[in-house]
Amino acid sequence: MEELSESSPALAFEKEAFELTVEDVYDISYVIGRDLLKISTTGEEVSDLQFKIVRVLEMFETLVNKYNLSLEELKMERDNLKSELDRIVRESSAGQEAQTLGPNKLVVDLKDPNRPRFTMQELKEVLQERNQLKAQLLVAQEELQLYKSGMLPQGEQAMVEVDLVSPSPSKPVPDTTDETKEEPNEGMTTIRKLFSFRRK
Amino acid sequence: MAKKTYDLLFKLLLIGDSGVGKTCVLFRFSDDAFNTTFISTIGIDFKIKTVELQGKKIKLQIWDTAGQERFHTITTSYYRGAMGIMLVYDITNAKSFENISKWLRNIDEHANEDVERMLLGNKCDMEDKRVVPKAKGEQIAREHGIRFFETSAKANISIEKAFLTLAEDILRKTPVKEPNSENVDISGGSGVTGWKSKCCS
């Protein structure tokens, strides 16, 4: 009991096996040696046991020492590998475009909300639709204007057209002036229908 | 046949480097307004303006293209239908002037053979930042046999004149389709002065 309250050497017995240092082994040896002294007066057998205990403690010392050294080495090795890994990751992300990708490739950050997502074809279609709707709006506005100003005589329908036949490079248009007037597109007929319906 | 609100429809196209002011040139012509904030055109857009030339109501459908290379495939597909093409550069931007030959090649490759071409040196209100002399613009236009104007969408210089001249040039070679039309005289001198036009002086 009193040994424990003396703080230092006896506390080594409380420790976890893998936390022991060589100093702890010395503390343990000190405590065991001191206890052995108390009973050593009895004779041969005790001193023989004492010798064996010293031998075991020496082996223990070696093992603890070796274990701690290995642990230290492994920790250092781990830290080295960790920093090496960090370096490689950093380098590869910096030089990725040049190394792993061809000269005409683009790296896209998938977390970027503004990353490119749509194809040229999709954009083309959206723009065509936008322009078509815009043209139809212009046509409707113009017809409405004519209608309001009373320029549309009864029974006669104004024909306001905007040619927005989507251009296709593969199919050359021979005469662009004519084609528009001859084939009005769907939207305009709808608008015209609407107007003639209201007139009745 | 139903009555039309116009006699002819001309399709025009604006091309040139990004930022030279194509959209502003068009906005000045169509809406007589100017906006200083630069919004890059996405792909292709258009505006409509009806003008009257030699007694004919001509509806101009003007396509405004994005100058940025990434829209190239979209914009070039619109060359084919154009009857007139305005090639715009920026007199304060040497690169945009150097690229004229590239744009002219695009016209050769993608547009109709008989398309009317015109060269515009825009931003001529910014005399202090000018890097392309007017004479160089006139020279390259002469070499290619096309008209040239220095314009300013901001100061409203020669914008309307450029569009009307281009429309007149197209009108001149448009065969008259309606024999009962009251006015057939198209060759009449309407004072088209391309190379001689003055800007900012």
Coordinates of N, CA and C in Angstrom, one line a residue, chain A:
Chain A
M1 N 0.8 -1.2 0.0 CA 0.0 0.0 0.0 C 0.9 1.3 0.0
E2 N 1.8 1.3 0.9 CA 2.6 2.5 1.0 C 3.4 2.8 -0.3
E3 N 3.8 1.7 -1.0 CA 4.6 1.8 -2.2 C 3.8 2.6 -3.3
L4 N 2.5 2.3 -3.4 CA 1.7 3.0 -4.3 C 1.6 4.5 -4.1
S5 N 1.5 4.9 -2.8 CA 1.4 6.3 -2.4 C 2.7 7.0 -2.6
E6 N 3.8 6.2 -2.7 CA 5.1 6.9 -2.9 C 5.2 7.4 -4.4
S7 N 4.1 7.3 -5.1 CA 4.0 7.7 -6.5 C 4.8 6.9 -7.5
S8 N 6.1 7.2 -7.7 CA 6.7 6.6 -8.9 C 6.8 5.1 -9.2
P9 N 7.8 4.4 -8.6 CA 8.1 3.1 -9.2 C 7.0 2.1 -9.3
A10 N 6.2 2.0 -8.2 CA 5.1 1.0 -8.2 C 4.0 1.2 -9.3
L11 N 3.9 2.5 -9.7 CA 2.9 2.9 -10.7 C 3.1 2.1 -12.0
A12 N 4.3 1.7 -12.3 CA 4.6 1.0 -13.5 C 3.8 -0.3 -13.7
F13 N 3.4 -0.9 -12.5 CA 2.5 -2.1 -12.5 C 1.1 -1.8 -13.0
E14 N 0.7 -0.6 -12.9 CA -0.6 -0.2 -13.4 C -0.8 -0.1 -14.9
K15 N 0.3 0.1 -15.5 CA 0.3 0.4 -17.0 C -0.2 -0.7 -17.9
E16 N -0.7 -0.4 -19.0 CA -0.9 -1.3 -20.1 C 0.4 -1.9 -20.6
A17 N 0.4 -3.1 -21.0 CA 1.6 -3.8 -21.5 C 2.3 -3.0 -22.6
F18 N 1.4 -2.6 -23.6 CA 2.0 -1.9 -24.8 C 2.4 -0.5 -24.5
E19 N 2.1 0.0 -23.3 CA 2.5 1.4 -23.0 C 3.8 1.4 -22.2
L20 N 4.3 0.3 -21.9 CA 5.5 0.2 -21.0 C 6.8 0.7 -21.7
T21 N 7.6 1.5 -21.0 CA 8.9 1.9 -21.5 C 10.0 1.1 -20.8
V22 N 11.2 1.3 -21.2 CA 12.3 0.7 -20.5 C 12.4 1.2 -19.1
E23 N 12.1 2.4 -18.9 CA 12.2 3.0 -17.5 C 11.2 2.3 -16.6
D24 N 10.0 2.0 -17.2 CA 9.0 1.3 -16.4 C 9.5 -0.1 -16.0
V25 N 10.2 -0.7 -16.9 CA 10.8 -2.0 -16.6 C 11.8 -1.9 -15.5
Y26 N 12.6 -0.8 -15.5 CA 13.5 -0.6 -14.4 C 12.8 -0.4 -13.0
D27 N 11.7 0.4 -13.1 CA 10.9 0.6 -11.9 C 10.4 -0.7 -11.4
I28 N 9.8 -1.6 -12.3 CA 9.3 -2.9 -11.9 C 10.4 -3.7 -11.2
S29 N 11.6 -3.7 -11.9 CA 12.8 -4.4 -11.3 C 13.1 -3.9 -9.9
Y30 N 13.1 -2.6 -9.8 CA 13.4 -2.0 -8.5 C 12.5 -2.5 -7.4
V31 N 11.1 -2.5 -7.8 CA 10.1 -2.9 -6.8 C 10.3 -4.4 -6.4
I32 N 10.5 -5.2 -7.5 CA 10.6 -6.6 -7.2 C 11.9 -7.0 -6.4
G33 N 12.9 -6.3 -6.8 CA 14.2 -6.5 -6.1 C 14.1 -6.1 -4.6
R34 N 13.4 -5.0 -4.4 CA 13.2 -4.5 -3.0 C 12.4 -5.5 -2.2
D35 N 11.3 -6.1 -2.8 CA 10.4 -7.0 -2.1 C 11.2 -8.4 -1.9
L36 N 12.1 -8.7 -2.9 CA 12.8 -9.9 -2.7 C 13.8 -9.8 -1.6
L37 N 14.3 -8.6 -1.4 CA 15.3 -8.4 -0.3 C 14.7 -8.8 1.1
K38 N 13.3 -8.5 1.2 CA 12.7 -8.7 2.4 C 12.6 -10.2 2.8
I39 N 12.6 -11.0 1.7 CA 12.5 -12.5 2.0 C 13.8 -13.2 1.7
S40 N 14.8 -12.5 1.3 CA 16.1 -13.2 0.8 C 16.8 -13.9 1.9
T41 N 16.5 -13.6 3.1 CA 17.3 -14.2 4.3 C 17.1 -15.7 4.4
T42 N 16.1 -16.3 3.8 CA 15.8 -17.7 3.9 C 16.8 -18.6 3.3
G43 N 17.5 -18.3 2.2 CA 18.5 -19.2 1.8 C 18.6 -19.4 0.3
E44 N 19.2 -20.6 -0.1 CA 19.5 -21.0 -1.5 C 18.4 -20.8 -2.5
E45 N 17.2 -21.4 -2.2 CA 16.2 -21.4 -3.2 C 15.7 -20.0 -3.6
V46 N 15.7 -19.1 -2.6 CA 15.3 -17.8 -2.9 C 16.3 -17.1 -3.8
S47 N 17.6 -17.3 -3.5 CA 18.6 -16.5 -4.3 C 18.6 -17.1 -5.8
D48 N 18.3 -18.4 -5.9 CA 18.2 -19.0 -7.2 C 17.0 -18.4 -8.0
L49 N 15.9 -18.3 -7.2 CA 14.7 -17.7 -7.8 C 15.0 -16.2 -8.2
Q50 N 15.7 -15.5 -7.3 CA 16.1 -14.1 -7.5 C 16.8 -14.0 -8.9
F51 N 17.8 -14.9 -9.1 CA 18.6 -14.9 -10.3 C 17.7 -15.1 -11.6
K52 N 16.7 -16.0 -11.4 CA 15.8 -16.3 -12.5 C 14.9 -15.0 -12.8
I53 N 14.5 -14.4 -11.7 CA 13.6 -13.2 -11.9 C 14.4 -12.1 -12.6
V54 N 15.6 -11.9 -12.2 CA 16.5 -10.9 -12.9 C 16.6 -11.2 -14.4
R55 N 16.8 -12.5 -14.6 CA 17.0 -12.9 -16.0 C 15.7 -12.6 -16.8
V56 N 14.5 -12.9 -16.3 CA 13.3 -12.6 -16.9 C 13.1 -11.1 -17.1
L57 N 13.4 -10.4 -16.1 CA 13.3 -8.9 -16.2 C 14.2 -8.3 -17.3
E58 N 15.4 -8.9 -17.4 CA 16.3 -8.5 -18.5 C 15.7 -8.8 -19.9
M59 N 15.1 -10.0 -20.0 CA 14.5 -10.3 -21.2 C 13.3 -9.4 -21.5
F60 N 12.6 -9.0 -20.4 CA 11.5 -8.1 -20.5 C 12.0 -6.7 -21.0
E61 N 13.1 -6.3 -20.4 CA 13.7 -5.0 -20.8 C 14.0 -5.0 -22.3
T62 N 14.6 -6.1 -22.8 CA 15.0 -6.2 -24.2 C 13.7 -6.1 -25.1
L63 N 12.7 -6.9 -24.7 CA 11.5 -6.9 -25.5 C 10.8 -5.5 -25.5
V64 N 10.7 -4.9 -24.4 CA 10.1 -3.6 -24.3 C 10.8 -2.6 -25.2
N65 N 12.1 -2.7 -25.0 CA 13.0 -1.8 -25.8 C 12.8 -1.9 -27.3
K66 N 12.9 -3.2 -27.6 CA 12.7 -3.5 -29.1 C 11.4 -3.1 -29.6
Y67 N 10.4 -3.4 -28.8 CA 9.0 -3.0 -29.2 C 8.9 -1.5 -29.4
N68 N 9.4 -0.8 -28.5 CA 9.3 0.7 -28.6 C 10.1 1.2 -29.8
L69 N 11.2 0.7 -30.0 CA 12.0 1.1 -31.2 C 11.3 0.8 -32.5
S70 N 10.7 -0.4 -32.6 CA 10.0 -0.8 -33.8 C 8.8 0.2 -34.0
L71 N 8.1 0.4 -32.9 CA 6.9 1.3 -33.0 C 7.3 2.7 -33.5
E72 N 8.5 3.2 -32.9 CA 9.0 4.5 -33.4 C 9.3 4.5 -34.9
E73 N 10.0 3.4 -35.3 CA 10.3 3.3 -36.7 C 9.1 3.3 -37.6
L74 N 8.1 2.4 -37.2 CA 6.9 2.3 -38.0 C 6.1 3.7 -38.1
K75 N 6.1 4.4 -36.9 CA 5.5 5.7 -37.0 C 6.2 6.7 -37.9
M76 N 7.5 6.6 -37.9 CA 8.3 7.5 -38.8 C 8.0 7.1 -40.3
E77 N 8.0 5.8 -40.5 CA 7.7 5.3 -41.8 C 6.3 5.7 -42.3
R78 N 5.4 5.6 -41.4 CA 4.0 6.0 -41.7 C 3.9 7.5 -42.1
D79 N 4.6 8.3 -41.3 CA 4.6 9.8 -41.6 C 5.2 10.1 -42.9
N80 N 6.3 9.4 -43.2 CA 7.0 9.6 -44.5 C 6.1 9.3 -45.6
L81 N 5.5 8.1 -45.5 CA 4.6 7.7 -46.6 C 3.4 8.6 -46.8
K82 N 2.9 9.1 -45.7 CA 1.8 10.1 -45.7 C 2.2 11.3 -46.4
S83 N 3.3 11.9 -46.1 CA 3.7 13.1 -46.8 C 4.0 12.9 -48.3
E84 N 4.6 11.7 -48.5 CA 4.9 11.3 -49.9 C 3.5 11.3 -50.7
L85 N 2.5 10.6 -50.1 CA 1.2 10.5 -50.8 C 0.6 11.9 -51.0
D86 N 0.7 12.8 -50.0 CA 0.2 14.1 -50.2 C 0.8 14.8 -51.3
R87 N 2.2 14.7 -51.4 CA 2.9 15.3 -52.5 C 2.5 14.8 -53.8
I88 N 2.3 13.5 -54.0 CA 1.9 13.0 -55.3 C 0.5 13.4 -55.7
V89 N -0.4 13.4 -54.7 CA -1.8 13.9 -55.0 C -1.8 15.3 -55.5
R90 N -1.0 16.1 -54.7 CA -0.9 17.6 -55.1 C -0.4 17.7 -56.5
E91 N 0.7 17.0 -56.8 CA 1.4 17.2 -58.1 C 0.5 16.7 -59.2
S92 N -0.2 15.6 -59.0 CA -1.0 15.0 -60.1 C -2.2 15.9 -60.3
S93 N -2.8 16.5 -59.3 CA -3.9 17.4 -59.6 C -3.5 18.7 -60.3
A94 N -2.3 19.1 -60.0 CA -1.8 20.3 -60.7 C -1.4 20.0 -62.1
G95 N -0.8 18.9 -62.4 CA -0.3 18.7 -63.7 C -1.1 17.7 -64.5
Q96 N -2.4 17.5 -64.0 CA -3.2 16.5 -64.6 C -3.5 16.7 -66.1
E97 N -3.9 18.0 -66.5 CA -4.2 18.3 -67.8 C -3.1 17.9 -68.8
A98 N -1.9 18.3 -68.3 CA -0.7 18.0 -69.2 C -0.3 16.6 -69.2
Q99 N -0.5 15.9 -68.1 CA 0.1 14.5 -68.1 C -0.9 13.4 -68.5
T100 N -2.0 13.3 -67.7 CA -2.9 12.2 -68.0 C -3.8 12.4 -69.2
L101 N -4.0 13.7 -69.5 CA -4.9 14.0 -70.6 C -4.2 14.5 -71.8
G102 N -4.8 14.4 -72.9 CA -4.3 14.9 -74.2 C -4.3 16.4 -74.2
P103 N -3.7 17.0 -75.2 CA -3.6 18.5 -75.3 C -5.0 19.1 -75.5
N104 N -5.9 18.4 -76.1 CA -7.2 19.0 -76.4 C -8.3 18.6 -75.4
K105 N -7.9 18.1 -74.3 CA -8.9 17.6 -73.3 C -9.1 18.7 -72.2
L106 N -10.3 18.6 -71.7 CA -10.7 19.6 -70.6 C -11.1 18.9 -69.4
V107 N -10.6 19.4 -68.2 CA -10.9 18.8 -67.0 C -12.2 19.5 -66.4
V108 N -13.2 18.7 -66.0 CA -14.4 19.3 -65.5 C -14.5 19.0 -64.0
D109 N -14.7 20.1 -63.3 CA -14.9 19.9 -61.8 C -16.4 19.6 -61.6
L110 N -16.7 18.3 -61.2 CA -18.1 17.9 -61.0 C -18.8 18.6 -59.9
K111 N -18.0 19.3 -59.0 CA -18.7 20.1 -58.0 C -19.0 21.5 -58.3
D112 N -18.5 21.9 -59.5 CA -18.8 23.3 -59.9 C -20.2 23.4 -60.5
P113 N -21.0 24.2 -59.9 CA -22.4 24.3 -60.4 C -22.5 24.9 -61.8
N114 N -21.4 25.6 -62.2 CA -21.4 26.3 -63.5 C -20.6 25.4 -64.6
R115 N -20.4 24.2 -64.2 CA -19.6 23.4 -65.2 C -20.4 23.1 -66.5
P116 N -19.7 23.0 -67.6 CA -20.4 22.7 -68.8 C -21.1 21.4 -68.8
R117 N -22.3 21.4 -69.2 CA -23.2 20.2 -69.1 C -23.9 19.8 -70.3
F118 N -24.1 20.8 -71.2 CA -24.9 20.5 -72.4 C -24.1 20.4 -73.7
T119 N -24.6 19.7 -74.6 CA -23.8 19.6 -75.9 C -24.1 20.8 -76.8
M120 N -23.3 20.9 -77.8 CA -23.5 22.0 -78.8 C -24.8 21.8 -79.5
Q121 N -25.2 20.5 -79.8 CA -26.4 20.2 -80.4 C -27.6 20.6 -79.6
E122 N -27.5 20.4 -78.3 CA -28.6 20.8 -77.4 C -28.8 22.3 -77.4
L123 N -27.6 23.0 -77.4 CA -27.7 24.5 -77.4 C -28.3 25.0 -78.7
K124 N -27.9 24.3 -79.8 CA -28.4 24.7 -81.1 C -29.9 24.6 -81.1
E125 N -30.4 23.5 -80.6 CA -31.8 23.3 -80.6 C -32.6 24.3 -79.7
V126 N -32.0 24.6 -78.6 CA -32.7 25.5 -77.7 C -32.7 26.9 -78.4
L127 N -31.6 27.3 -79.0 CA -31.5 28.6 -79.6 C -32.5 28.6 -80.8
Q128 N -32.6 27.6 -81.6 CA -33.5 27.6 -82.7 C -35.0 27.7 -82.2
E129 N -35.3 27.0 -81.1 CA -36.6 27.1 -80.5 C -36.9 28.5 -80.0
R130 N -35.9 29.1 -79.3 CA -36.0 30.5 -78.8 C -36.3 31.4 -80.0
N131 N -35.5 31.3 -81.0 CA -35.6 32.2 -82.1 C -37.0 32.0 -82.9
Q132 N -37.4 30.8 -82.9 CA -38.7 30.6 -83.5 C -39.8 31.2 -82.7
L133 N -39.8 31.0 -81.4 CA -40.8 31.6 -80.5 C -40.7 33.1 -80.6
K134 N -39.5 33.7 -80.7 CA -39.4 35.1 -80.8 C -40.0 35.6 -82.1
A135 N -39.8 34.9 -83.2 CA -40.3 35.2 -84.5 C -41.9 35.2 -84.4
Q136 N -42.4 34.2 -83.8 CA -43.8 34.0 -83.7 C -44.4 35.2 -82.9
L137 N -43.7 35.5 -81.8 CA -44.2 36.7 -81.0 C -44.2 37.9 -81.8
L138 N -43.2 38.2 -82.6 CA -43.1 39.4 -83.5 C -44.3 39.4 -84.4
V139 N -44.6 38.2 -85.0 CA -45.7 38.1 -85.9 C -47.0 38.4 -85.3
A140 N -47.2 37.8 -84.1 CA -48.4 38.0 -83.3 C -48.6 39.5 -82.9
Q141 N -47.5 40.1 -82.5 CA -47.5 41.5 -82.2 C -47.9 42.4 -83.4
E142 N -47.3 42.0 -84.5 CA -47.6 42.8 -85.7 C -49.1 42.7 -86.1
E143 N -49.5 41.4 -86.1 CA -50.9 41.2 -86.5 C -51.9 41.9 -85.5
L144 N -51.5 41.9 -84.2 CA -52.3 42.5 -83.2 C -52.4 44.0 -83.5
Q145 N -51.2 44.6 -83.8 CA -51.2 46.0 -84.1 C -52.1 46.4 -85.3
L146 N -52.0 45.5 -86.3 CA -52.8 45.8 -87.5 C -54.3 45.7 -87.2
Y147 N -54.6 44.7 -86.4 CA -56.0 44.4 -86.0 C -56.5 45.6 -85.2
K148 N -55.7 46.0 -84.3 CA -56.1 47.1 -83.4 C -56.4 48.4 -84.2
S149 N -55.4 48.7 -85.1 CA -55.5 49.9 -85.8 C -56.6 49.8 -87.0
G150 N -57.3 48.7 -87.0 CA -58.3 48.6 -88.0 C -57.9 48.4 -89.4
M151 N -56.6 48.1 -89.6 CA -56.1 48.0 -90.9 C -56.4 46.6 -91.6
L152 N -56.9 45.7 -90.7 CA -57.3 44.4 -91.3 C -58.7 44.5 -91.7
P153 N -58.9 44.5 -93.0 CA -60.3 44.5 -93.5 C -61.0 43.2 -93.3
Q154 N -62.3 43.2 -93.2 CA -63.1 42.0 -93.0 C -62.8 41.0 -94.0
G155 N -62.6 39.8 -93.6 CA -62.4 38.7 -94.5 C -61.0 38.6 -95.0
E156 N -60.2 39.6 -94.9 CA -58.9 39.5 -95.4 C -57.9 39.4 -94.3
Q157 N -57.0 38.5 -94.4 CA -56.1 38.3 -93.3 C -54.7 38.8 -93.7
A158 N -54.1 39.5 -92.7 CA -52.8 39.9 -93.0 C -51.8 38.8 -92.9
M159 N -50.8 38.8 -93.7 CA -49.8 37.7 -93.6 C -48.5 38.3 -93.3
V160 N -48.1 38.2 -92.1 CA -46.8 38.7 -91.7 C -45.9 37.5 -91.4
E161 N -44.8 37.4 -92.1 CA -44.0 36.2 -91.9 C -42.6 36.5 -91.6
V162 N -42.1 35.7 -90.9 CA -40.6 35.7 -90.6 C -40.1 34.4 -90.9
D163 N -39.1 34.3 -91.8 CA -38.6 33.0 -92.1 C -37.6 32.6 -91.1
L164 N -37.9 31.5 -90.5 CA -37.0 31.0 -89.5 C -36.7 29.6 -89.7
V165 N -36.9 29.1 -90.9 CA -36.6 27.8 -91.2 C -35.1 27.5 -90.8
S166 N -34.9 26.6 -89.9 CA -33.6 26.5 -89.3 C -32.6 26.1 -90.4
P167 N -31.5 26.9 -90.4 CA -30.5 26.6 -91.5 C -29.8 25.3 -91.3
S168 N -29.7 24.6 -92.3 CA -28.9 23.4 -92.2 C -27.8 23.5 -93.3
P169 N -26.5 23.3 -92.8 CA -25.4 23.5 -93.7 C -25.4 22.5 -94.8
S170 N -26.0 21.3 -94.6 CA -25.9 20.3 -95.6 C -26.9 20.5 -96.7
K171 N -27.9 21.3 -96.4 CA -29.0 21.5 -97.4 C -29.0 23.0 -97.8
P172 N -28.3 23.4 -98.9 CA -28.3 24.8 -99.3 C -29.6 25.3 -99.7
V173 N -29.9 26.5 -99.3 CA -31.2 27.0 -99.7 C -31.0 27.8 -101.0
P174 N -31.8 27.4 -102.1 CA -31.5 28.1 -103.4 C -31.9 29.5 -103.4
D175 N -33.1 29.8 -103.1 CA -33.5 31.2 -103.1 C -34.2 31.6 -101.8
T176 N -33.6 32.3 -101.0 CA -34.1 32.5 -99.6 C -35.2 33.5 -99.6
T177 N -35.3 34.3 -100.6 CA -36.4 35.3 -100.6 C -37.7 34.7 -100.8
D178 N -37.8 33.7 -101.6 CA -39.1 33.1 -102.0 C -39.6 32.1 -101.0
E179 N -38.8 31.2 -100.6 CA -39.2 30.1 -99.8 C -40.0 30.5 -98.6
T180 N -39.7 31.6 -98.0 CA -40.5 32.1 -96.8 C -41.9 32.3 -97.1
K181 N -42.2 33.0 -98.3 CA -43.5 33.5 -98.6 C -44.4 32.3 -98.9
E182 N -43.8 31.3 -99.4 CA -44.6 30.1 -99.9 C -44.9 29.1 -98.8
E183 N -44.0 29.0 -97.8 CA -44.4 28.1 -96.8 C -44.4 28.7 -95.4
P184 N -45.5 29.2 -95.0 CA -45.6 29.8 -93.7 C -45.6 28.7 -92.7
N185 N -45.0 29.0 -91.5 CA -44.8 27.9 -90.6 C -46.0 27.7 -89.6
E186 N -46.0 26.7 -88.9 CA -47.2 26.3 -88.1 C -47.7 27.4 -87.2
G187 N -46.8 28.0 -86.5 CA -47.2 29.0 -85.5 C -48.1 30.1 -86.1
M188 N -47.7 30.5 -87.3 CA -48.5 31.6 -87.9 C -49.9 31.2 -88.3
T189 N -50.0 29.9 -88.7 CA -51.3 29.5 -89.1 C -52.2 29.4 -87.8
T190 N -51.6 29.0 -86.7 CA -52.3 29.0 -85.5 C -52.8 30.4 -85.1
I191 N -51.9 31.3 -85.2 CA -52.3 32.7 -84.9 C -53.4 33.2 -85.8
R192 N -53.2 32.8 -87.1 CA -54.2 33.3 -88.0 C -55.6 32.6 -87.7
K193 N -55.5 31.4 -87.4 CA -56.8 30.7 -87.0 C -57.4 31.4 -85.9
L194 N -56.6 31.7 -84.9 CA -57.1 32.4 -83.7 C -57.8 33.7 -84.1
F195 N -57.2 34.4 -85.0 CA -57.8 35.7 -85.4 C -59.1 35.5 -86.1
S196 N -59.1 34.6 -87.1 CA -60.3 34.4 -87.9 C -61.4 33.9 -87.0
F197 N -61.1 33.1 -86.0 CA -62.1 32.6 -85.1 C -62.7 33.8 -84.3
R198 N -61.9 34.7 -83.9 CA -62.4 35.8 -83.1 C -63.3 36.8 -83.9
R199 N -62.9 36.8 -85.2 CA -63.7 37.7 -86.1 C -65.1 37.3 -86.3
K200 N -65.3 36.0 -86.2 CA -66.7 35.5 -86.6 C -67.7 35.8 -85.5

